[in-house]
């Protein structure tokens, strides 16, 4: 038992009071605020965000009969882990996942090119880049944790499975302009048609997205005519780095990537296969799992590699594709119109899985869109805010495509380094782009949300347009060590962090005290302008002060009341 926000109640404090308006398993409502199509990583990230708001009606549908059991994505970047902290389950991922602490690199032995030797070993994530690790965890487990967030939320949001979108139409209705027609495919209801009207529809329904097709967009790009195999295996081997993330570039057998799996036994093996002919599809080659094993064994020489079990395997073609926009606005509307239909994740960008960015960028799409939808629907922001989603995230996707094209090219190059002591090009590229693969290099350009940078010198450590870099602090009220970034939750509130000057906060020269007076009393204060009458002072903008003084040297009563 503990004191909760709204009274003294027993039970798990993570389970919010039930405010749901629709029983689980009931037919779809006739209308909703947000309709999410697809229960992949992008869809569940968005659903978990929206589930926190009992004043917003959300429906999420999925054509498959139930939750994902075995996912294909597994790499979780540092930035995604920071996002999981905002949802409250980063600690669970840390406990279950494989931590990528080191990465090793191998290339042909100059003395015996048919064999490989280690050429480098580096720390996977540079010190100070994030408080969170780079980890490996099956995509299905990440989905389970999102579903837990939804089930514990005030809305008790659950997906509606076995439902297939058949059409989406955008009409003139001011309140619910999007009409979706859905066919049920669950036992006892096969073929039944449901119609739902929505304020907003978000397509998170993969590379063959029906939502994307409904707004006339297509994935554009090229194939590199390269086939790769991937398999999750239980193997017996004398290769010394089987429990390290490892990139091997052989002399004639191609390239291989090892990703150790959570649990301590399995490993995911990406292995380069054959070059495809112009216009040829990988399915025409009839590649089998035994072909993958033989290709891997050739690359591992002189080490033995015996596969005892294959949990999952697949063969894919390398290709990068991107849509022109991530919403339904046409070219002439981008500066004036308000989008009603969005796409996220694989529905708008696809690439090869070796970069380890697909699930991470997809979740980043939805995380960007979710708070904006909630802010608009709750009346806190104008609908023009929604235009920033496509503007910001398409640029991120372009960078992803460019990175993946170059990375795929470099790791498929045959080794041309003459000396084993030289640092191979693929190792150099990996090190140079460490911040990108950690997910912390995204920078949004100047917009209505992001400043131009003329005042960047006031806070050089926090680059405008980039994610808020956390740091260890001590909470003044109780002396608790914590991370500054972890006070930020996925609740749509704005945050104002005031980094105080050296003067004591109760000194007449304190700039923090002056800021506190301005925020509390000045008519120009954003708190005065945007906080509804009678609402809690931090209901819209949450203000935090970071002091230079030690917590034992500061009396909490000396702080401005707002902080």
XYZ file of C-alpha atoms in Angstrom:
563
model
C 0.000 0.000 0.000
C 1.137 3.529 -0.604
C -0.157 7.032 -1.080
C -1.217 7.592 -4.653
C -1.887 10.834 -6.452
C -5.617 10.694 -5.766
C -5.802 9.111 -2.372
C -4.650 6.281 -0.159
C -5.318 3.072 -2.062
C -3.839 -0.428 -1.946
C -2.411 -2.193 -4.954
C 0.089 -1.650 -7.724
C 0.689 2.090 -8.234
C 1.483 1.445 -11.903
C -2.122 0.378 -12.537
C -4.172 3.497 -13.119
C -7.828 3.761 -12.040
C -10.047 2.281 -14.729
C -11.600 4.989 -16.890
C -12.266 2.794 -19.921
C -15.458 3.371 -21.879
C -15.421 0.288 -24.077
C -15.321 -3.324 -22.828
C -12.547 -5.460 -24.284
C -13.737 -7.638 -27.140
C -16.772 -5.509 -27.953
C -17.527 -4.382 -31.535
C -15.658 -1.359 -32.789
C -17.259 1.969 -31.875
C -18.875 4.042 -34.605
C -16.331 6.814 -34.094
C -13.018 7.455 -32.373
C -10.455 10.197 -31.984
C -7.506 8.131 -33.229
C -7.531 4.928 -35.282
C -4.166 3.140 -35.374
C -3.750 0.479 -38.048
C -1.119 -2.120 -37.193
C 0.337 -3.592 -33.998
C 3.988 -3.472 -34.957
C 6.552 -1.469 -33.014
C 5.387 1.844 -34.486
C 1.719 1.134 -33.811
C 2.218 -0.018 -30.228
C 4.491 2.924 -29.401
C 1.714 5.259 -30.492
C -0.994 3.230 -28.756
C 0.955 3.209 -25.488
C 1.232 6.990 -25.641
C -2.437 7.532 -26.434
C -3.609 5.047 -23.791
C -2.460 7.417 -21.037
C -5.214 9.923 -21.844
C -8.687 8.938 -20.717
C -10.121 11.986 -22.485
C -8.968 10.648 -25.875
C -10.670 7.692 -27.568
C -8.199 5.413 -29.326
C -8.716 2.222 -31.324
C -5.855 0.043 -32.598
C -6.540 -2.773 -35.054
C -4.341 -5.573 -36.390
C -5.000 -8.036 -39.223
C -3.145 -10.881 -37.447
C -5.068 -13.003 -34.912
C -3.009 -12.039 -31.879
C 0.152 -10.455 -30.486
C 3.543 -11.098 -32.048
C 5.135 -14.287 -30.766
C 8.557 -14.125 -32.391
C 9.831 -10.883 -33.849
C 12.466 -10.255 -36.476
C 13.882 -7.001 -35.075
C 16.016 -7.150 -31.960
C 18.419 -4.203 -31.645
C 17.365 -1.487 -29.196
C 19.399 1.716 -29.403
C 20.363 3.928 -26.477
C 17.835 6.528 -27.605
C 15.031 3.955 -27.708
C 15.973 2.904 -24.189
C 15.660 6.545 -23.100
C 12.201 6.520 -24.653
C 11.332 3.312 -22.777
C 12.272 5.113 -19.560
C 9.583 7.691 -20.349
C 7.091 4.814 -20.624
C 8.360 3.252 -17.399
C 9.725 -0.091 -18.600
C 13.389 0.545 -19.481
C 14.448 -1.322 -16.336
C 12.586 -4.441 -17.499
C 14.355 -4.347 -20.851
C 17.712 -3.919 -19.094
C 17.044 -6.992 -16.951
C 16.100 -9.267 -19.858
C 18.278 -8.071 -22.709
C 21.760 -8.851 -23.941
C 23.934 -5.771 -23.409
C 26.127 -4.847 -26.368
C 29.221 -3.687 -24.500
C 31.915 -4.494 -27.057
C 32.123 -4.917 -30.822
C 34.891 -6.891 -32.505
C 36.091 -6.857 -36.104
C 37.676 -9.652 -38.127
C 39.217 -9.779 -41.613
C 41.339 -12.183 -43.682
C 44.711 -13.184 -42.297
C 47.341 -11.729 -44.688
C 49.468 -14.841 -44.112
C 46.573 -17.202 -44.844
C 43.712 -15.303 -46.533
C 41.277 -18.219 -46.383
C 41.330 -17.797 -42.596
C 40.174 -14.842 -40.475
C 41.886 -12.944 -37.658
C 40.656 -10.312 -35.231
C 41.701 -6.781 -36.211
C 39.954 -4.676 -33.621
C 37.862 -4.545 -30.501
C 36.085 -1.390 -29.403
C 33.656 -0.183 -26.783
C 30.265 -0.274 -28.498
C 28.889 2.969 -26.990
C 31.235 5.796 -26.073
C 31.326 6.948 -22.451
C 28.853 9.672 -21.563
C 26.749 9.255 -24.697
C 23.694 8.045 -22.791
C 22.786 6.720 -19.387
C 21.192 3.790 -21.218
C 22.912 0.797 -22.831
C 22.614 -0.562 -26.356
C 20.792 -3.874 -25.933
C 19.383 -6.839 -27.834
C 15.874 -8.053 -27.028
C 13.359 -9.848 -29.180
C 10.826 -7.504 -30.725
C 7.957 -9.588 -29.347
C 9.085 -8.890 -25.776
C 9.209 -5.158 -26.474
C 5.650 -5.461 -27.766
C 4.636 -7.316 -24.598
C 5.870 -4.403 -22.518
C 3.965 -1.880 -24.602
C 0.840 -4.013 -24.196
C 1.415 -4.015 -20.427
C 1.586 -0.199 -20.442
C -1.703 -0.103 -22.335
C -3.394 -2.662 -20.073
C -2.384 -0.735 -16.935
C -3.421 2.635 -18.332
C -6.602 4.458 -17.411
C -8.132 3.549 -20.778
C -7.272 -0.187 -20.538
C -6.558 -0.042 -24.264
C -6.296 -3.432 -25.992
C -5.815 -4.138 -29.710
C -8.654 -5.448 -31.839
C -7.105 -8.359 -33.734
C -8.213 -10.130 -36.935
C -9.375 -6.911 -38.546
C -8.340 -5.935 -42.054
C -8.648 -2.437 -43.522
C -10.535 -2.532 -46.836
C -10.889 1.193 -47.529
C -10.144 4.621 -46.082
C -11.964 7.728 -47.261
C -11.340 11.350 -46.318
C -14.527 13.431 -46.323
C -15.658 16.933 -45.442
C -16.969 16.304 -41.931
C -15.259 18.803 -39.633
C -15.131 16.535 -36.586
C -14.664 12.990 -37.902
C -13.543 13.352 -41.518
C -11.918 9.933 -42.014
C -14.078 6.861 -42.607
C -12.448 3.429 -42.413
C -14.111 0.233 -43.586
C -12.849 -2.886 -41.843
C -13.425 -6.597 -42.471
C -13.404 -8.964 -39.502
C -11.535 -12.248 -39.872
C -11.892 -13.735 -36.380
C -13.750 -17.051 -35.868
C -17.509 -16.592 -35.770
C -17.329 -13.157 -37.381
C -15.561 -13.894 -40.685
C -16.513 -11.432 -43.377
C -18.417 -9.042 -41.135
C -17.918 -5.407 -42.139
C -17.424 -2.594 -39.625
C -17.277 1.119 -40.316
C -15.577 3.600 -38.020
C -15.189 7.353 -38.337
C -12.068 8.962 -36.928
C -10.563 12.364 -36.376
C -7.139 10.945 -37.262
C -5.883 7.682 -38.774
C -2.292 6.473 -38.444
C -1.055 3.673 -40.686
C 1.565 1.550 -38.957
C 0.747 -1.405 -41.186
C 4.107 -2.209 -42.712
C 5.744 -2.025 -46.108
C 2.549 -3.143 -47.892
C 0.529 -0.506 -46.052
C -3.122 -0.168 -47.068
C -3.229 3.214 -45.339
C -0.332 4.469 -47.440
C -2.043 3.290 -50.624
C -5.270 5.049 -49.606
C -3.522 8.442 -49.677
C -1.766 7.791 -52.966
C 1.782 7.366 -51.662
C 4.271 4.685 -52.649
C 7.652 3.504 -51.455
C 10.295 4.639 -53.923
C 13.832 3.342 -54.104
C 16.174 0.682 -55.396
C 17.437 -2.792 -54.698
C 21.165 -3.423 -54.390
C 20.840 -6.886 -56.011
C 22.375 -8.488 -52.931
C 20.923 -11.411 -50.997
C 21.535 -11.887 -47.285
C 20.463 -14.652 -44.956
C 19.616 -14.323 -41.284
C 19.127 -17.070 -38.711
C 18.705 -17.372 -34.950
C 20.794 -20.395 -34.020
C 21.969 -22.545 -31.166
C 25.514 -23.370 -32.220
C 28.578 -25.165 -30.907
C 31.718 -23.293 -31.921
C 35.274 -22.522 -30.908
C 35.037 -19.021 -32.376
C 36.167 -16.844 -29.426
C 33.830 -13.868 -30.002
C 30.524 -15.696 -30.375
C 29.164 -13.739 -27.365
C 30.319 -10.396 -28.757
C 28.719 -8.318 -31.452
C 31.098 -9.158 -34.280
C 31.595 -8.172 -37.914
C 33.633 -10.548 -40.076
C 34.801 -9.704 -43.574
C 36.256 -12.771 -45.302
C 38.448 -13.039 -48.369
C 36.055 -14.780 -50.766
C 33.105 -15.948 -48.681
C 31.509 -12.579 -48.042
C 30.611 -10.827 -44.804
C 29.025 -12.105 -41.597
C 27.558 -10.288 -38.596
C 27.036 -11.889 -35.170
C 24.417 -10.489 -32.791
C 24.328 -12.453 -29.499
C 20.798 -13.035 -28.255
C 19.359 -12.538 -24.799
C 19.432 -15.576 -22.526
C 23.081 -16.466 -23.060
C 22.797 -19.271 -25.621
C 21.568 -18.232 -29.043
C 23.073 -15.892 -31.590
C 21.639 -14.160 -34.620
C 23.810 -14.618 -37.694
C 23.549 -12.350 -40.731
C 25.442 -13.875 -43.643
C 26.066 -12.480 -47.095
C 24.790 -14.725 -49.852
C 24.819 -14.332 -53.611
C 24.666 -11.346 -55.909
C 21.336 -11.273 -57.707
C 20.902 -10.545 -61.378
C 19.309 -7.306 -62.521
C 15.620 -7.518 -61.633
C 16.021 -10.962 -60.050
C 14.161 -11.730 -56.813
C 15.700 -13.704 -53.983
C 12.807 -16.182 -53.941
C 13.918 -17.409 -57.375
C 17.162 -18.771 -55.903
C 15.436 -21.320 -53.610
C 17.981 -20.647 -50.869
C 17.622 -23.008 -47.884
C 18.733 -22.863 -44.266
C 21.510 -25.321 -45.123
C 22.822 -22.822 -47.663
C 23.016 -20.227 -44.887
C 24.872 -22.620 -42.594
C 27.407 -23.568 -45.275
C 28.042 -19.913 -46.122
C 28.604 -19.110 -42.435
C 30.940 -22.071 -41.947
C 33.092 -20.932 -44.859
C 33.435 -17.430 -43.403
C 34.260 -18.729 -39.898
C 37.315 -20.720 -41.064
C 39.571 -21.830 -39.378
C 37.026 -21.995 -36.559
C 34.438 -24.739 -36.265
C 30.768 -23.701 -36.375
C 28.140 -26.409 -35.908
C 24.466 -25.418 -35.822
C 22.420 -27.606 -33.462
C 19.106 -25.812 -33.830
C 17.603 -23.024 -35.935
C 14.806 -21.140 -34.220
C 14.062 -18.862 -37.174
C 15.641 -18.020 -40.503
C 14.946 -15.905 -43.556
C 16.534 -14.575 -46.735
C 16.090 -11.010 -47.905
C 17.219 -8.563 -50.553
C 19.005 -5.344 -49.656
C 16.982 -2.319 -50.675
C 16.132 1.153 -49.444
C 12.789 2.816 -50.100
C 11.067 5.991 -48.907
C 7.762 7.792 -49.463
C 7.511 11.440 -50.517
C 5.523 12.404 -47.425
C 4.362 10.858 -44.166
C 0.829 12.329 -44.239
C -2.069 12.966 -46.616
C -1.274 16.604 -47.451
C -0.625 17.444 -51.080
C 2.212 19.712 -52.205
C 0.073 22.848 -52.213
C -1.305 22.171 -48.733
C 1.898 21.672 -46.765
C 1.940 25.224 -45.438
C -1.769 25.632 -44.780
C -3.585 22.305 -44.500
C -3.955 20.091 -41.464
C -3.159 16.409 -42.026
C -5.698 13.794 -40.979
C -4.007 10.593 -42.154
C -0.431 9.654 -41.257
C 1.932 6.758 -41.883
C 4.807 5.612 -39.679
C 7.538 2.990 -39.582
C 7.876 0.526 -42.448
C 4.816 2.055 -44.082
C 6.997 5.000 -45.105
C 10.632 3.787 -45.033
C 12.333 0.419 -45.461
C 15.985 -0.619 -45.471
C 18.226 -3.571 -44.710
C 18.183 -4.917 -41.133
C 21.963 -5.006 -40.603
C 22.053 -1.350 -39.590
C 19.917 -2.238 -36.560
C 17.836 0.908 -36.971
C 14.475 -0.204 -38.394
C 12.554 -0.801 -35.175
C 14.258 2.148 -33.491
C 13.445 4.692 -36.197
C 9.890 3.341 -36.474
C 9.311 3.810 -32.757
C 10.845 7.269 -33.034
C 8.302 8.149 -35.720
C 5.380 7.303 -33.459
C 6.931 8.878 -30.389
C 7.224 12.116 -32.367
C 3.628 11.942 -33.594
C 1.956 10.726 -30.402
C 2.461 13.737 -28.170
C 1.463 16.051 -31.010
C -1.824 14.228 -31.609
C -2.576 14.237 -27.891
C -1.724 17.917 -27.536
C -4.004 18.870 -30.447
C -6.871 16.634 -29.333
C -6.714 18.018 -25.789
C -6.871 21.581 -27.073
C -3.371 22.535 -25.998
C -1.942 23.060 -29.488
C -3.236 24.213 -32.833
C -3.714 21.510 -35.464
C -0.968 23.125 -37.551
C 1.461 21.435 -35.138
C 0.740 18.147 -36.912
C 2.456 19.347 -40.079
C 5.792 19.131 -38.272
C 5.595 15.332 -38.054
C 6.254 14.655 -41.738
C 8.742 17.522 -41.977
C 10.839 16.241 -39.077
C 10.634 12.501 -39.523
C 11.076 12.324 -43.275
C 14.452 14.016 -42.892
C 15.378 11.378 -40.303
C 14.318 8.651 -42.732
C 16.399 10.190 -45.529
C 19.446 10.088 -43.264
C 18.649 6.462 -42.429
C 18.463 5.510 -46.101
C 21.770 7.270 -46.852
C 23.474 5.585 -43.893
C 22.137 2.160 -44.811
C 23.174 2.460 -48.460
C 26.734 3.345 -47.510
C 26.919 0.767 -44.712
C 25.591 -2.003 -46.977
C 28.136 -1.064 -49.635
C 31.094 -0.974 -47.247
C 30.448 -4.273 -45.483
C 29.926 -6.052 -48.816
C 33.226 -4.796 -50.240
C 35.904 -7.426 -50.563
C 38.843 -6.806 -48.265
C 41.622 -4.775 -49.860
C 43.648 -4.005 -46.750
C 47.103 -5.357 -47.222
C 48.228 -5.390 -43.600
C 46.394 -6.992 -40.710
C 47.385 -4.081 -38.470
C 45.499 -1.587 -40.636
C 42.034 -0.604 -39.478
C 39.549 -1.950 -42.052
C 37.215 0.531 -43.672
C 34.118 -1.104 -42.190
C 35.584 -0.687 -38.693
C 36.391 2.976 -39.347
C 32.867 3.642 -40.614
C 31.314 1.914 -37.604
C 33.324 4.036 -35.168
C 32.628 7.275 -37.049
C 28.877 6.674 -36.950
C 28.597 5.419 -33.375
C 26.387 8.316 -32.322
C 24.091 7.723 -35.264
C 23.594 4.026 -34.503
C 23.004 4.917 -30.839
C 20.083 7.043 -32.033
C 21.298 10.277 -30.447
C 22.443 12.223 -33.498
C 18.969 13.221 -34.751
C 18.675 16.975 -35.072
C 15.444 18.679 -36.078
C 15.872 21.830 -38.133
C 14.447 25.277 -37.349
C 10.643 25.336 -37.357
C 7.697 26.571 -35.321
C 8.895 24.123 -32.662
C 12.665 24.474 -32.905
C 14.616 27.709 -32.582
C 17.134 29.069 -35.051
C 20.098 28.806 -32.704
C 21.016 32.460 -32.220
C 21.074 31.873 -28.450
C 22.907 28.535 -28.565
C 25.852 30.038 -26.673
C 23.698 30.236 -23.529
C 23.649 26.431 -23.286
C 26.365 24.953 -25.451
C 25.915 21.501 -23.951
C 22.326 21.205 -25.184
C 22.328 21.563 -28.949
C 19.073 23.045 -30.236
C 16.975 20.509 -32.099
C 18.565 17.454 -30.475
C 17.327 15.183 -27.722
C 17.679 16.326 -24.102
C 20.882 14.689 -22.857
C 20.349 13.393 -19.344
C 22.855 13.676 -16.496
C 23.046 12.412 -12.900
C 21.581 14.767 -10.305
C 20.442 14.628 -6.686
C 16.852 15.552 -5.888
C 16.852 18.331 -3.321
C 13.655 17.313 -1.540
C 14.910 13.914 -0.368
C 18.540 13.548 -1.480
C 17.691 10.830 -3.982
C 20.301 10.269 -6.723
C 18.565 10.088 -10.086
C 18.862 11.016 -13.740
C 17.582 14.396 -14.807
C 16.049 13.044 -17.994
C 14.003 10.489 -16.072
C 11.707 13.115 -14.604
C 10.300 13.471 -18.126
C 7.379 11.137 -18.813
C 5.350 10.561 -21.958
C 2.447 12.725 -20.764
C 2.399 15.612 -23.354
C 3.493 18.232 -20.830
C 6.131 20.750 -21.855
C 9.280 20.916 -19.743
C 11.197 24.011 -18.717
C 14.616 23.271 -17.205
C 16.252 26.281 -15.586
C 20.013 25.865 -15.117
C 20.662 28.284 -12.278
C 23.484 30.776 -11.932
C 26.012 30.547 -9.115
C 24.126 32.901 -6.764
C 22.154 31.223 -3.962
C 18.505 30.942 -5.054
C 17.331 33.299 -2.277
C 19.950 35.952 -3.071
C 18.613 39.202 -4.542
C 21.009 38.795 -7.480
C 19.764 35.286 -8.294
C 18.666 34.995 -11.912
C 16.741 31.846 -11.003
C 14.662 33.856 -8.520
C 14.020 36.500 -11.179
C 12.907 33.810 -13.617
C 10.586 32.341 -11.009
C 8.931 35.728 -10.415
C 8.498 36.259 -14.155
C 6.951 32.841 -14.715
C 4.550 33.217 -11.799
C 3.397 36.808 -12.189
C 4.186 38.360 -15.566
C 1.306 38.392 -18.106
C 3.831 37.394 -20.792
C 4.768 34.241 -18.875
C 4.007 31.034 -20.819
C 2.613 29.571 -17.605
C 0.138 32.420 -17.234
C -0.797 32.277 -20.920
C -1.228 28.523 -21.339
C -2.257 27.043 -17.978
C -6.073 26.783 -17.748
C -7.809 28.600 -14.924
C -7.951 26.392 -11.838
C -5.528 23.784 -13.200
C -2.376 22.722 -11.377
C 0.558 25.072 -12.128
C 2.520 22.210 -13.740
C -0.372 20.709 -15.701
C 0.839 22.149 -19.015
C 4.438 23.259 -18.364
C 6.521 21.395 -15.790
C 9.295 23.664 -14.445
C 12.495 22.237 -12.957
C 15.547 24.006 -11.544
C 19.073 22.594 -11.698
C 21.321 24.189 -9.082
C 25.087 24.532 -8.975
C 25.158 24.202 -5.185
C 25.308 20.815 -3.482
C 22.037 19.515 -2.071
C 23.375 19.623 1.508
C 24.257 23.293 1.060
C 20.807 24.363 -0.113
C 17.640 24.877 1.916
C 14.625 23.875 -0.129
C 12.711 26.853 1.261
C 15.167 29.171 -0.489
C 13.894 28.091 -3.910
C 11.272 30.095 -5.810
C 7.909 28.393 -5.095
C 7.443 27.432 -8.747
C 10.447 25.087 -8.646
